[in-house]
Amino acid sequence: MKPGLSLRVSQHLSLTPQLQQSIRLLQLSTLELSQEVEQMLDENPFLERTADEAPREEFGLEAADTPAQADDYSADDALFSGAASAGNTSAENPNDAETASAGADEPDWSGDGTVEMAPNDAEWGGDAPARNRNDAEGDEADATELARSHESLTAFLHRQALALRLSELDRAALRFLIESLNDDGYLEEPLEELAIGLAGPDDLEQIEELVHRFTVAQHLLQSLEPVGVGARGLAECLTLQLKALAADEDSEIDPDTVQTALRICQQPLEMLARRDIRRLTQLCGDGEERTRAAMALIARLEPRPGRRFADVERNIIVPDVIVRKSGRANGGGQQNFIVQLNPDVMPRLRVHDIYAGALRGHKGGEGHQGMQQRLQEARWFIKNIQQRFDTILRVSRAIVERQKNFFTHGELAMRPLVLRDIADELGLHESTISRVTTAKYMATPIGTYELKYFFGSGLGTETGGNASSTAVRALIKQFVAAESPAKPLSDSQIAEMLKEQGIECARRTVAKYREALKIAPANLRKAL
């Protein structure tokens, strides 16, 4: 083939660094965004956080049209549609260009070349009130403060260990085992492995001495509260609790039932999980009635001794959006809701005016160009954060508008909703809606939910309409809660009951929803 030159004209879309940052910030959770802000504050001298309540530029935010609107919507929940002004149109719909390739290898924050103070260099997020920890009017304690005051399992055990008269070596061994427990209160690693980890694999004499110390310490650990702590598995945990019941002279439980339960715990736990009464009766040598009573006793035991000491601070969900009742209904008598951003998650940022002013008076040069790029980077970072919260608020308002019945009547009133519905209404891409609804939470009068919770497929009804899968799951939960313990409902029976309600739902679909709700099959729900 003869080599040659040719020209080809083609079109392609490139993602600017600003647009890439906008997309990335949009998909971050509240915690990840906080970490991103801290990193940017450390790296960019032109960006600063302020806690002052000084007035700020509103980035083109329009005032409320009427006093009533001003009461319902604060500046924090107003749309930041004008926040980006010039150059922000590329971030209007960041994910429409999702499949495009990145533009330049190095970020270009040069902007328009100006170092003058822009109108939008003022503080953003300044209307978010600072949290007052010492508010005398608030009767409810802050969840984070409650979490910090919550005693952990290890602290509870260490406090009990102080009351024991032990030698220094035994006390150190007990302290080491307490620190080796998992969150459920189990000692997962064998004592030999713990000893090898301390002494090394070659010092056999030291390993043997440590195993002996750990064995004594384990018996001491298992004598502490809560009963069952320090067990190496579920069977041992249940056995420890049963032995404590047997040793309790004030217990009203039949001692023979406790002994039968102890024998059951010595058998493979799979038979207990399957409720194989016939097989357990044969292995334990007791009557069927006593075996049933023993299984019922085991079911009342605590399989996770450390459950009540769980670190609740890790499970705290900080909502991005707050929904509350407006106090007045619309013309049709339907309750209205106010949707606003949570001021506690909004970073309060602004461009450092002193540094920006110093840069304005500095003569040009290579260093001047680099600092100018950092200034433009700080401006774009603030704008992209604004765009993120703007999009979250718009999507949240659209969700609340479509799911008003849910906030009034609960799960049974949930409407079918898919990402495309919100995307078409707001003029955004489905991938944008997906990013917004992932790891973002909404606090409502009836609970806190992830934004994705409000989306669900529809199931056909006899009237030709659709029923939300969330509503169907709520119905299944309701049916199971009202069933007879002696004759629990099978998946086929639940499917028939849904059909009587006008909802076409196959047995396999019922089984899928039941498993998602963590509801056991009918044979495991049957009362002993």
Coordinates of C-alpha atoms in Angstrom, one line a residue:
M1 CA 0.0 0.0 0.0
K2 CA 1.4 3.4 -1.0
P3 CA 1.8 5.8 2.0
G4 CA 0.1 9.2 1.8
L5 CA -1.3 12.1 3.7
S6 CA -5.0 12.8 4.1
L7 CA -7.2 15.2 6.1
R8 CA -10.2 14.1 8.1
V9 CA -12.7 16.4 9.8
S10 CA -14.5 15.0 12.9
Q11 CA -16.3 16.3 15.9
H12 CA -15.6 15.3 19.5
L13 CA -16.5 16.6 22.9
S14 CA -13.8 17.2 25.5
L15 CA -14.3 17.5 29.3
T16 CA -12.6 20.6 30.7
P17 CA -11.0 20.4 34.1
Q18 CA -13.8 22.5 35.5
L19 CA -16.4 20.1 34.2
Q20 CA -14.5 17.0 35.4
Q21 CA -14.4 18.5 38.9
S22 CA -18.1 19.3 38.7
I23 CA -18.9 15.7 37.9
R24 CA -16.6 14.4 40.6
L25 CA -18.0 16.7 43.3
L26 CA -21.6 15.7 42.4
Q27 CA -21.1 12.1 43.1
L28 CA -19.3 12.5 46.5
S29 CA -21.0 11.8 49.7
T30 CA -21.2 14.3 52.5
L31 CA -18.1 12.8 54.2
E32 CA -16.1 12.6 51.0
L33 CA -17.0 16.2 50.1
S34 CA -15.8 17.4 53.6
Q35 CA -12.5 15.6 53.0
E36 CA -12.3 17.2 49.5
V37 CA -12.9 20.7 51.0
E38 CA -10.2 20.1 53.6
Q39 CA -7.7 19.0 51.0
M40 CA -8.4 22.0 48.8
L41 CA -8.1 24.4 51.8
D42 CA -4.7 22.9 52.5
E43 CA -3.5 23.2 48.9
N44 CA -4.9 26.5 47.7
P45 CA -3.9 29.7 49.5
F46 CA -6.7 31.7 47.8
L47 CA -9.5 29.6 49.4
E48 CA -10.5 30.0 53.0
R49 CA -13.3 29.0 55.4
T50 CA -15.0 31.6 57.5
A51 CA -17.4 31.3 60.4
D52 CA -18.3 35.0 60.4
E53 CA -21.9 36.0 59.9
A54 CA -20.9 38.9 57.8
P55 CA -23.2 39.6 54.7
R56 CA -22.0 38.1 51.5
E57 CA -22.6 38.3 47.8
E58 CA -25.5 36.1 46.7
F59 CA -23.9 35.0 43.4
G60 CA -26.9 36.3 41.4
L61 CA -29.5 34.7 43.7
E62 CA -32.9 36.3 43.1
A63 CA -34.9 37.5 46.1
A64 CA -38.2 35.7 46.9
D65 CA -41.1 37.1 44.9
T66 CA -43.4 37.4 47.9
P67 CA -43.1 37.6 51.7
A68 CA -44.7 34.2 51.9
Q69 CA -42.0 32.7 49.7
A70 CA -39.4 34.5 51.8
D71 CA -40.7 32.7 54.9
D72 CA -40.8 29.3 53.3
Y73 CA -37.4 29.3 51.6
S74 CA -34.2 30.6 53.1
A75 CA -31.2 31.7 51.1
D76 CA -29.6 28.2 51.6
D77 CA -32.4 26.4 49.7
A78 CA -32.7 28.9 46.9
L79 CA -31.5 27.7 43.5
F80 CA -28.0 28.6 42.6
S81 CA -29.0 28.9 39.0
G82 CA -27.0 32.1 38.6
A83 CA -24.1 31.1 40.7
A84 CA -21.7 30.3 37.9
S85 CA -22.4 33.4 35.8
A86 CA -19.9 33.5 32.9
G87 CA -18.3 30.2 32.0
N88 CA -20.6 28.1 34.2
T89 CA -22.9 27.0 31.4
S90 CA -20.7 24.0 30.8
A91 CA -21.6 22.7 34.2
E92 CA -25.3 23.1 33.6
N93 CA -25.6 19.4 32.7
P94 CA -22.2 17.9 33.5
N95 CA -23.1 14.3 32.7
D96 CA -24.4 14.8 29.2
A97 CA -20.8 14.6 28.1
E98 CA -20.1 11.5 30.3
T99 CA -18.9 9.4 27.4
A100 CA -16.5 12.0 26.1
S101 CA -12.8 11.8 26.5
A102 CA -10.8 14.2 28.8
G103 CA -9.3 17.2 27.2
A104 CA -5.9 18.4 28.4
D105 CA -3.6 16.3 30.5
E106 CA -2.9 19.1 32.9
P107 CA -5.8 21.2 34.4
D108 CA -6.1 24.6 32.8
W109 CA -7.5 27.1 35.4
S110 CA -6.3 30.1 33.5
G111 CA -9.8 31.4 33.0
D112 CA -10.2 34.9 31.5
G113 CA -6.9 36.2 32.6
T114 CA -8.2 38.7 35.2
V115 CA -7.0 38.9 38.8
E116 CA -9.6 41.5 39.8
M117 CA -12.0 40.6 42.6
A118 CA -15.0 39.0 41.1
P119 CA -18.5 39.6 42.5
N120 CA -18.7 36.0 43.4
D121 CA -15.5 35.9 45.4
A122 CA -17.5 36.6 48.5
E123 CA -18.2 34.0 51.1
W124 CA -20.5 31.1 50.1
G125 CA -22.5 29.2 52.6
G126 CA -22.4 32.2 55.0
D127 CA -26.2 32.0 55.7
A128 CA -25.7 28.6 57.2
P129 CA -26.0 29.2 60.9
A130 CA -23.3 27.8 63.1
R131 CA -24.4 24.9 65.3
N132 CA -24.8 26.0 68.9
R133 CA -23.9 23.2 71.2
N134 CA -25.0 25.1 74.3
D135 CA -28.5 26.0 73.1
A136 CA -30.5 26.1 76.3
E137 CA -33.8 25.9 74.3
G138 CA -33.0 22.6 72.7
D139 CA -34.2 19.7 74.8
E140 CA -33.0 17.1 72.4
A141 CA -29.3 16.1 72.7
D142 CA -27.2 16.1 69.5
A143 CA -26.8 12.6 68.1
T144 CA -23.0 13.1 67.7
E145 CA -22.6 14.1 71.3
L146 CA -24.6 11.1 72.4
A147 CA -22.4 8.9 70.3
R148 CA -19.2 10.3 71.8
S149 CA -20.6 9.7 75.3
H150 CA -21.5 6.2 74.5
E151 CA -19.3 3.6 76.3
S152 CA -17.6 1.1 74.0
L153 CA -17.4 -2.6 74.7
T154 CA -13.6 -2.5 75.4
A155 CA -14.0 0.4 77.8
F156 CA -16.8 -1.4 79.7
L157 CA -14.6 -4.6 80.0
H158 CA -11.5 -2.7 81.0
R159 CA -13.5 -1.0 83.8
Q160 CA -14.6 -4.4 85.1
A161 CA -11.1 -5.8 84.8
L162 CA -9.8 -3.1 87.2
A163 CA -11.9 -4.7 90.0
L164 CA -10.1 -8.0 89.6
R165 CA -7.1 -8.8 91.8
L166 CA -4.6 -10.0 89.2
S167 CA -0.8 -10.1 88.8
E168 CA 0.8 -7.8 86.3
L169 CA 1.2 -10.5 83.7
D170 CA -2.4 -11.8 84.0
R171 CA -3.7 -8.2 83.8
A172 CA -1.7 -7.5 80.7
A173 CA -2.9 -10.7 79.1
L174 CA -6.5 -9.9 79.9
R175 CA -6.1 -6.4 78.5
F176 CA -4.6 -7.8 75.3
L177 CA -7.5 -10.2 74.8
I178 CA -10.1 -7.4 75.4
E179 CA -8.4 -5.3 72.7
S180 CA -8.5 -8.3 70.4
L181 CA -12.3 -8.7 70.5
N182 CA -14.3 -7.8 67.4
D183 CA -17.4 -5.6 67.5
D184 CA -19.7 -8.5 68.4
G185 CA -17.6 -9.4 71.4
Y186 CA -16.0 -12.6 69.8
L187 CA -12.4 -13.6 70.1
E188 CA -11.9 -14.6 66.5
E189 CA -8.2 -15.4 66.4
P190 CA -6.9 -18.5 68.1
L191 CA -4.8 -18.1 71.2
E192 CA -1.8 -19.7 69.4
E193 CA -1.9 -17.1 66.6
L194 CA -2.1 -14.2 69.1
A195 CA 0.9 -15.7 71.0
I196 CA 2.9 -16.1 67.7
G197 CA 2.1 -12.5 66.8
L198 CA 3.7 -11.3 70.0
A199 CA 6.6 -13.7 70.5
G200 CA 7.4 -14.6 66.8
P201 CA 7.2 -18.0 65.2
D202 CA 10.6 -19.3 66.5
D203 CA 10.4 -18.7 70.3
L204 CA 8.5 -21.9 71.1
E205 CA 9.0 -21.5 74.9
Q206 CA 7.7 -18.0 74.9
I207 CA 4.7 -19.0 72.8
E208 CA 3.8 -21.8 75.2
E209 CA 4.0 -19.4 78.1
L210 CA 1.8 -16.8 76.3
V211 CA -0.8 -19.5 75.4
H212 CA -1.0 -20.5 79.1
R213 CA -1.4 -16.8 80.1
F214 CA -4.0 -16.2 77.4
T215 CA -6.0 -19.4 78.4
V216 CA -6.3 -18.1 82.0
A217 CA -7.1 -14.6 80.7
Q218 CA -9.8 -16.0 78.4
H219 CA -11.6 -17.7 81.4
L220 CA -11.5 -14.4 83.2
L221 CA -12.8 -12.5 80.2
Q222 CA -15.7 -14.9 79.8
S223 CA -16.7 -14.3 83.4
L224 CA -17.3 -10.6 82.7
E225 CA -20.4 -8.9 81.5
P226 CA -22.0 -9.1 79.0
V227 CA -22.4 -12.9 79.3
G228 CA -21.0 -14.6 76.2
V229 CA -18.2 -12.1 75.6
G230 CA -14.9 -13.7 74.7
A231 CA -16.5 -16.7 72.9
R232 CA -14.7 -18.1 69.9
G233 CA -17.9 -18.9 68.0
L234 CA -21.7 -18.8 68.2
A235 CA -22.0 -22.2 69.8
E236 CA -19.7 -21.2 72.6
C237 CA -21.4 -17.9 73.1
L238 CA -24.8 -19.6 73.5
T239 CA -23.3 -22.2 75.8
L240 CA -21.8 -19.5 78.1
Q241 CA -25.2 -17.8 78.4
L242 CA -27.0 -21.1 79.1
K243 CA -24.4 -22.0 81.8
A244 CA -25.0 -18.7 83.4
L245 CA -28.8 -19.4 83.4
A246 CA -28.1 -22.8 84.9
A247 CA -26.0 -21.3 87.7
D248 CA -28.6 -18.6 88.5
E249 CA -30.5 -19.9 91.5
D250 CA -33.2 -17.2 91.1
S251 CA -34.0 -18.2 87.5
E252 CA -37.5 -19.4 86.8
I253 CA -36.5 -21.4 83.8
D254 CA -36.8 -25.2 84.0
P255 CA -33.2 -26.6 84.7
D256 CA -34.0 -29.6 82.5
T257 CA -34.8 -27.3 79.6
V258 CA -31.5 -25.5 80.1
Q259 CA -29.6 -28.8 80.0
T260 CA -31.5 -29.8 76.8
A261 CA -30.5 -26.5 75.3
L262 CA -26.9 -27.1 76.2
R263 CA -27.0 -30.5 74.5
I264 CA -28.5 -28.8 71.4
C265 CA -25.7 -26.3 71.3
Q266 CA -23.2 -29.2 71.1
Q267 CA -24.8 -30.4 67.8
P268 CA -24.2 -28.8 64.4
L269 CA -25.9 -25.4 64.4
E270 CA -27.3 -26.0 60.9
M271 CA -29.9 -28.3 62.4
L272 CA -30.9 -25.6 64.8
A273 CA -31.2 -23.1 62.0
R274 CA -33.3 -25.5 60.0
R275 CA -35.4 -26.2 63.1
D276 CA -34.9 -29.9 62.5
I277 CA -36.8 -30.9 65.7
R278 CA -37.0 -34.6 64.9
R279 CA -33.3 -35.0 64.4
L280 CA -32.4 -32.9 67.4
T281 CA -34.8 -34.9 69.6
Q282 CA -33.0 -38.1 68.6
L283 CA -29.5 -36.7 69.2
C284 CA -30.3 -35.1 72.5
G285 CA -32.4 -38.0 73.8
D286 CA -35.2 -35.8 75.1
G287 CA -38.9 -35.6 74.3
E288 CA -40.1 -33.4 71.4
E289 CA -41.9 -31.0 73.8
R290 CA -38.8 -30.3 75.8
T291 CA -36.7 -30.0 72.7
R292 CA -39.1 -27.3 71.4
A293 CA -38.9 -25.5 74.7
A294 CA -35.1 -25.6 74.6
M295 CA -35.1 -24.2 71.1
A296 CA -37.4 -21.4 72.1
L297 CA -35.0 -20.7 75.0
I298 CA -32.0 -20.5 72.7
A299 CA -33.9 -18.2 70.4
R300 CA -34.2 -15.7 73.3
L301 CA -30.4 -15.6 73.8
E302 CA -28.1 -12.9 72.5
P303 CA -26.0 -14.1 69.6
R304 CA -23.9 -10.9 69.6
P305 CA -22.9 -9.8 73.1
G306 CA -21.4 -6.6 71.9
R307 CA -24.5 -5.4 70.0
R308 CA -25.6 -2.8 72.6
F309 CA -22.0 -1.4 72.7
A310 CA -22.0 -0.8 68.9
D311 CA -20.3 2.4 67.9
V312 CA -23.3 4.4 67.0
E313 CA -21.2 7.4 65.8
R314 CA -20.2 5.4 62.7
N315 CA -23.9 4.7 61.9
I316 CA -25.0 8.4 62.1
I317 CA -26.5 9.6 58.9
V318 CA -26.2 13.3 58.3
P319 CA -29.0 14.3 55.8
D320 CA -28.2 16.6 52.9
V321 CA -31.8 17.7 52.5
I322 CA -34.4 18.5 55.1
V323 CA -38.1 18.2 54.4
R324 CA -40.8 19.7 56.7
K325 CA -44.5 20.4 56.5
S326 CA -45.3 24.0 55.4
G327 CA -48.2 24.4 57.7
R328 CA -50.7 25.1 55.0
A329 CA -52.4 22.9 52.3
N330 CA -52.8 23.6 48.6
G331 CA -56.1 24.3 46.9
G332 CA -57.0 20.6 46.8
G333 CA -56.5 20.2 50.5
Q334 CA -53.2 18.3 50.0
Q335 CA -50.3 18.9 52.5
N336 CA -47.4 21.0 51.1
F337 CA -43.8 20.4 52.1
I338 CA -40.8 22.7 52.2
V339 CA -37.5 21.3 50.9
Q340 CA -34.3 22.9 52.0
L341 CA -30.6 22.1 52.1
N342 CA -29.1 21.1 55.5
P343 CA -26.9 24.1 56.5
D344 CA -24.7 21.8 58.6
V345 CA -23.3 20.0 55.5
M346 CA -22.7 23.2 53.4
P347 CA -19.1 24.3 53.5
R348 CA -18.7 28.1 54.2
L349 CA -16.0 29.1 51.6
R350 CA -14.8 32.3 50.0
V351 CA -11.8 33.6 48.1
H352 CA -9.2 35.2 50.3
D353 CA -9.6 38.8 49.5
I354 CA -6.2 39.9 50.9
Y355 CA -4.2 37.4 48.8
A356 CA -6.3 38.2 45.7
G357 CA -5.7 41.9 46.2
A358 CA -2.0 41.3 46.6
L359 CA -2.0 39.3 43.4
R360 CA -3.8 42.2 41.6
G361 CA -1.0 44.6 42.5
H362 CA 1.8 42.1 41.6
K363 CA 3.6 42.6 38.4
G364 CA 3.4 39.9 35.7
G365 CA 5.7 37.0 35.4
E366 CA 5.9 33.2 35.5
G367 CA 5.0 33.1 39.2
H368 CA 2.2 35.5 38.6
Q369 CA 0.6 33.2 36.0
G370 CA 0.8 30.3 38.4
M371 CA -0.8 32.2 41.2
Q372 CA -3.5 33.4 38.8
Q373 CA -4.3 29.8 37.9
R374 CA -4.6 29.0 41.6
L375 CA -7.0 31.9 42.1
Q376 CA -9.2 30.8 39.2
E377 CA -9.1 27.2 40.6
A378 CA -10.4 28.5 43.9
R379 CA -13.2 30.3 42.1
W380 CA -14.2 27.3 40.1
F381 CA -14.2 25.1 43.2
I382 CA -16.7 27.3 44.9
K383 CA -18.9 27.5 41.8
N384 CA -18.8 23.7 41.4
I385 CA -19.8 23.1 45.0
Q386 CA -22.7 25.5 44.5
Q387 CA -23.7 23.6 41.4
R388 CA -23.6 20.4 43.4
F389 CA -26.0 21.6 46.1
D390 CA -28.2 23.3 43.5
T391 CA -28.6 20.0 41.6
I392 CA -29.3 18.1 44.9
L393 CA -31.9 20.6 45.9
R394 CA -33.6 20.5 42.4
V395 CA -33.7 16.7 42.4
S396 CA -35.0 16.6 46.0
R397 CA -37.8 19.0 45.3
A398 CA -38.9 17.0 42.2
I399 CA -38.9 13.8 44.3
V400 CA -40.9 15.3 47.1
E401 CA -43.4 16.8 44.6
R402 CA -44.0 13.4 43.0
Q403 CA -44.1 11.4 46.3
K404 CA -46.2 13.7 48.4
N405 CA -48.6 10.8 49.3
F406 CA -45.6 8.9 50.8
F407 CA -44.9 11.7 53.2
T408 CA -48.5 11.9 54.2
H409 CA -49.6 8.2 54.2
G410 CA -46.4 6.2 54.4
E411 CA -44.9 3.4 52.2
L412 CA -48.2 2.1 51.0
A413 CA -48.7 5.3 49.1
M414 CA -45.4 5.3 47.3
R415 CA -45.7 5.9 43.6
P416 CA -43.6 4.2 40.9
L417 CA -40.7 6.4 40.0
V418 CA -37.6 5.9 37.8
L419 CA -34.6 8.0 37.1
R420 CA -35.8 9.0 33.7
D421 CA -38.9 10.6 35.1
I422 CA -36.9 13.1 37.2
A423 CA -34.2 13.5 34.4
D424 CA -36.9 14.5 31.8
E425 CA -38.6 16.9 34.2
L426 CA -35.3 18.7 35.1
G427 CA -33.6 18.5 31.7
L428 CA -30.7 16.5 33.1
H429 CA -29.1 13.2 32.2
E430 CA -30.1 10.0 33.9
S431 CA -26.5 9.5 35.0
T432 CA -26.7 12.9 36.7
I433 CA -29.8 11.8 38.7
S434 CA -28.0 8.6 39.6
R435 CA -25.0 10.4 41.0
V436 CA -27.2 12.9 42.9
T437 CA -29.3 10.1 44.5
T438 CA -26.4 7.9 45.6
A439 CA -25.1 8.4 49.2
K440 CA -27.3 11.5 49.6
Y441 CA -29.9 11.5 52.4
M442 CA -33.2 13.3 53.0
A443 CA -34.6 13.9 56.5
T444 CA -38.4 13.8 56.5
P445 CA -41.1 14.0 59.1
I446 CA -41.3 10.2 59.0
G447 CA -37.6 9.3 58.9
T448 CA -34.4 9.7 57.1
Y449 CA -34.0 8.0 53.7
E450 CA -31.5 7.8 50.9
L451 CA -32.7 9.6 47.8
K452 CA -32.5 6.3 45.9
Y453 CA -35.2 4.9 48.2
F454 CA -37.9 7.0 46.5
F455 CA -37.3 5.3 43.2
G456 CA -38.9 1.9 42.4
S457 CA -40.2 0.0 39.5
G458 CA -44.0 -0.4 38.9
L459 CA -46.1 -3.6 39.0
G460 CA -49.2 -3.8 36.9
T461 CA -52.7 -3.7 38.5
E462 CA -56.1 -4.9 37.4
T463 CA -57.2 -1.3 36.7
G464 CA -54.3 -0.8 34.2
G465 CA -52.2 1.3 36.5
N466 CA -49.0 0.7 38.3
A467 CA -48.1 0.0 41.9
S468 CA -44.7 0.9 43.3
S469 CA -42.4 -2.0 44.3
T470 CA -41.8 -0.2 47.6
A471 CA -45.6 -0.2 48.3
V472 CA -45.7 -3.9 47.4
R473 CA -42.9 -4.7 49.9
A474 CA -44.8 -2.7 52.5
L475 CA -47.9 -4.8 51.9
I476 CA -45.8 -8.0 52.1
K477 CA -44.4 -6.8 55.5
Q478 CA -47.9 -6.0 56.6
F479 CA -49.2 -9.5 55.6
V480 CA -46.4 -11.3 57.4
A481 CA -46.9 -9.2 60.6
A482 CA -50.5 -10.2 60.7
E483 CA -50.1 -13.9 59.9
S484 CA -50.7 -16.7 62.4
P485 CA -47.4 -17.9 64.0
A486 CA -48.7 -21.4 63.8
K487 CA -49.5 -21.2 60.1
P488 CA -47.2 -18.6 58.4
L489 CA -48.0 -17.5 54.9
S490 CA -46.2 -19.1 52.0
D491 CA -44.9 -17.0 49.0
S492 CA -47.8 -18.4 46.9
Q493 CA -50.4 -17.4 49.5
I494 CA -48.9 -13.9 49.6
A495 CA -49.0 -13.6 45.9
E496 CA -52.7 -14.6 45.9
M497 CA -53.4 -12.0 48.6
L498 CA -51.7 -9.3 46.5
K499 CA -53.8 -10.4 43.6
E500 CA -56.9 -9.9 45.7
Q501 CA -55.6 -6.3 46.2
G502 CA -55.4 -5.9 42.4
I503 CA -51.6 -6.3 42.1
E504 CA -50.2 -8.8 39.7
C505 CA -47.1 -10.2 41.5
A506 CA -45.6 -13.6 40.7
R507 CA -44.5 -16.0 43.5
R508 CA -40.8 -15.5 42.5
T509 CA -41.2 -11.8 42.8
V510 CA -42.7 -12.2 46.2
A511 CA -39.8 -14.3 47.3
K512 CA -37.3 -11.7 46.0
Y513 CA -39.1 -8.9 47.9
R514 CA -39.3 -11.1 51.0
E515 CA -35.6 -11.8 51.0
A516 CA -34.9 -8.1 50.5
L517 CA -36.9 -7.4 53.6
K518 CA -34.9 -10.0 55.5
I519 CA -38.0 -12.0 56.2
A520 CA -37.4 -15.8 56.7
P521 CA -39.3 -18.4 54.7
A522 CA -42.5 -19.8 56.0
N523 CA -41.0 -22.9 57.4
L524 CA -38.6 -20.8 59.6
R525 CA -41.2 -18.4 60.7
K526 CA -43.4 -21.2 62.0
A527 CA -43.7 -21.0 65.8
L528 CA -42.2 -23.9 67.7

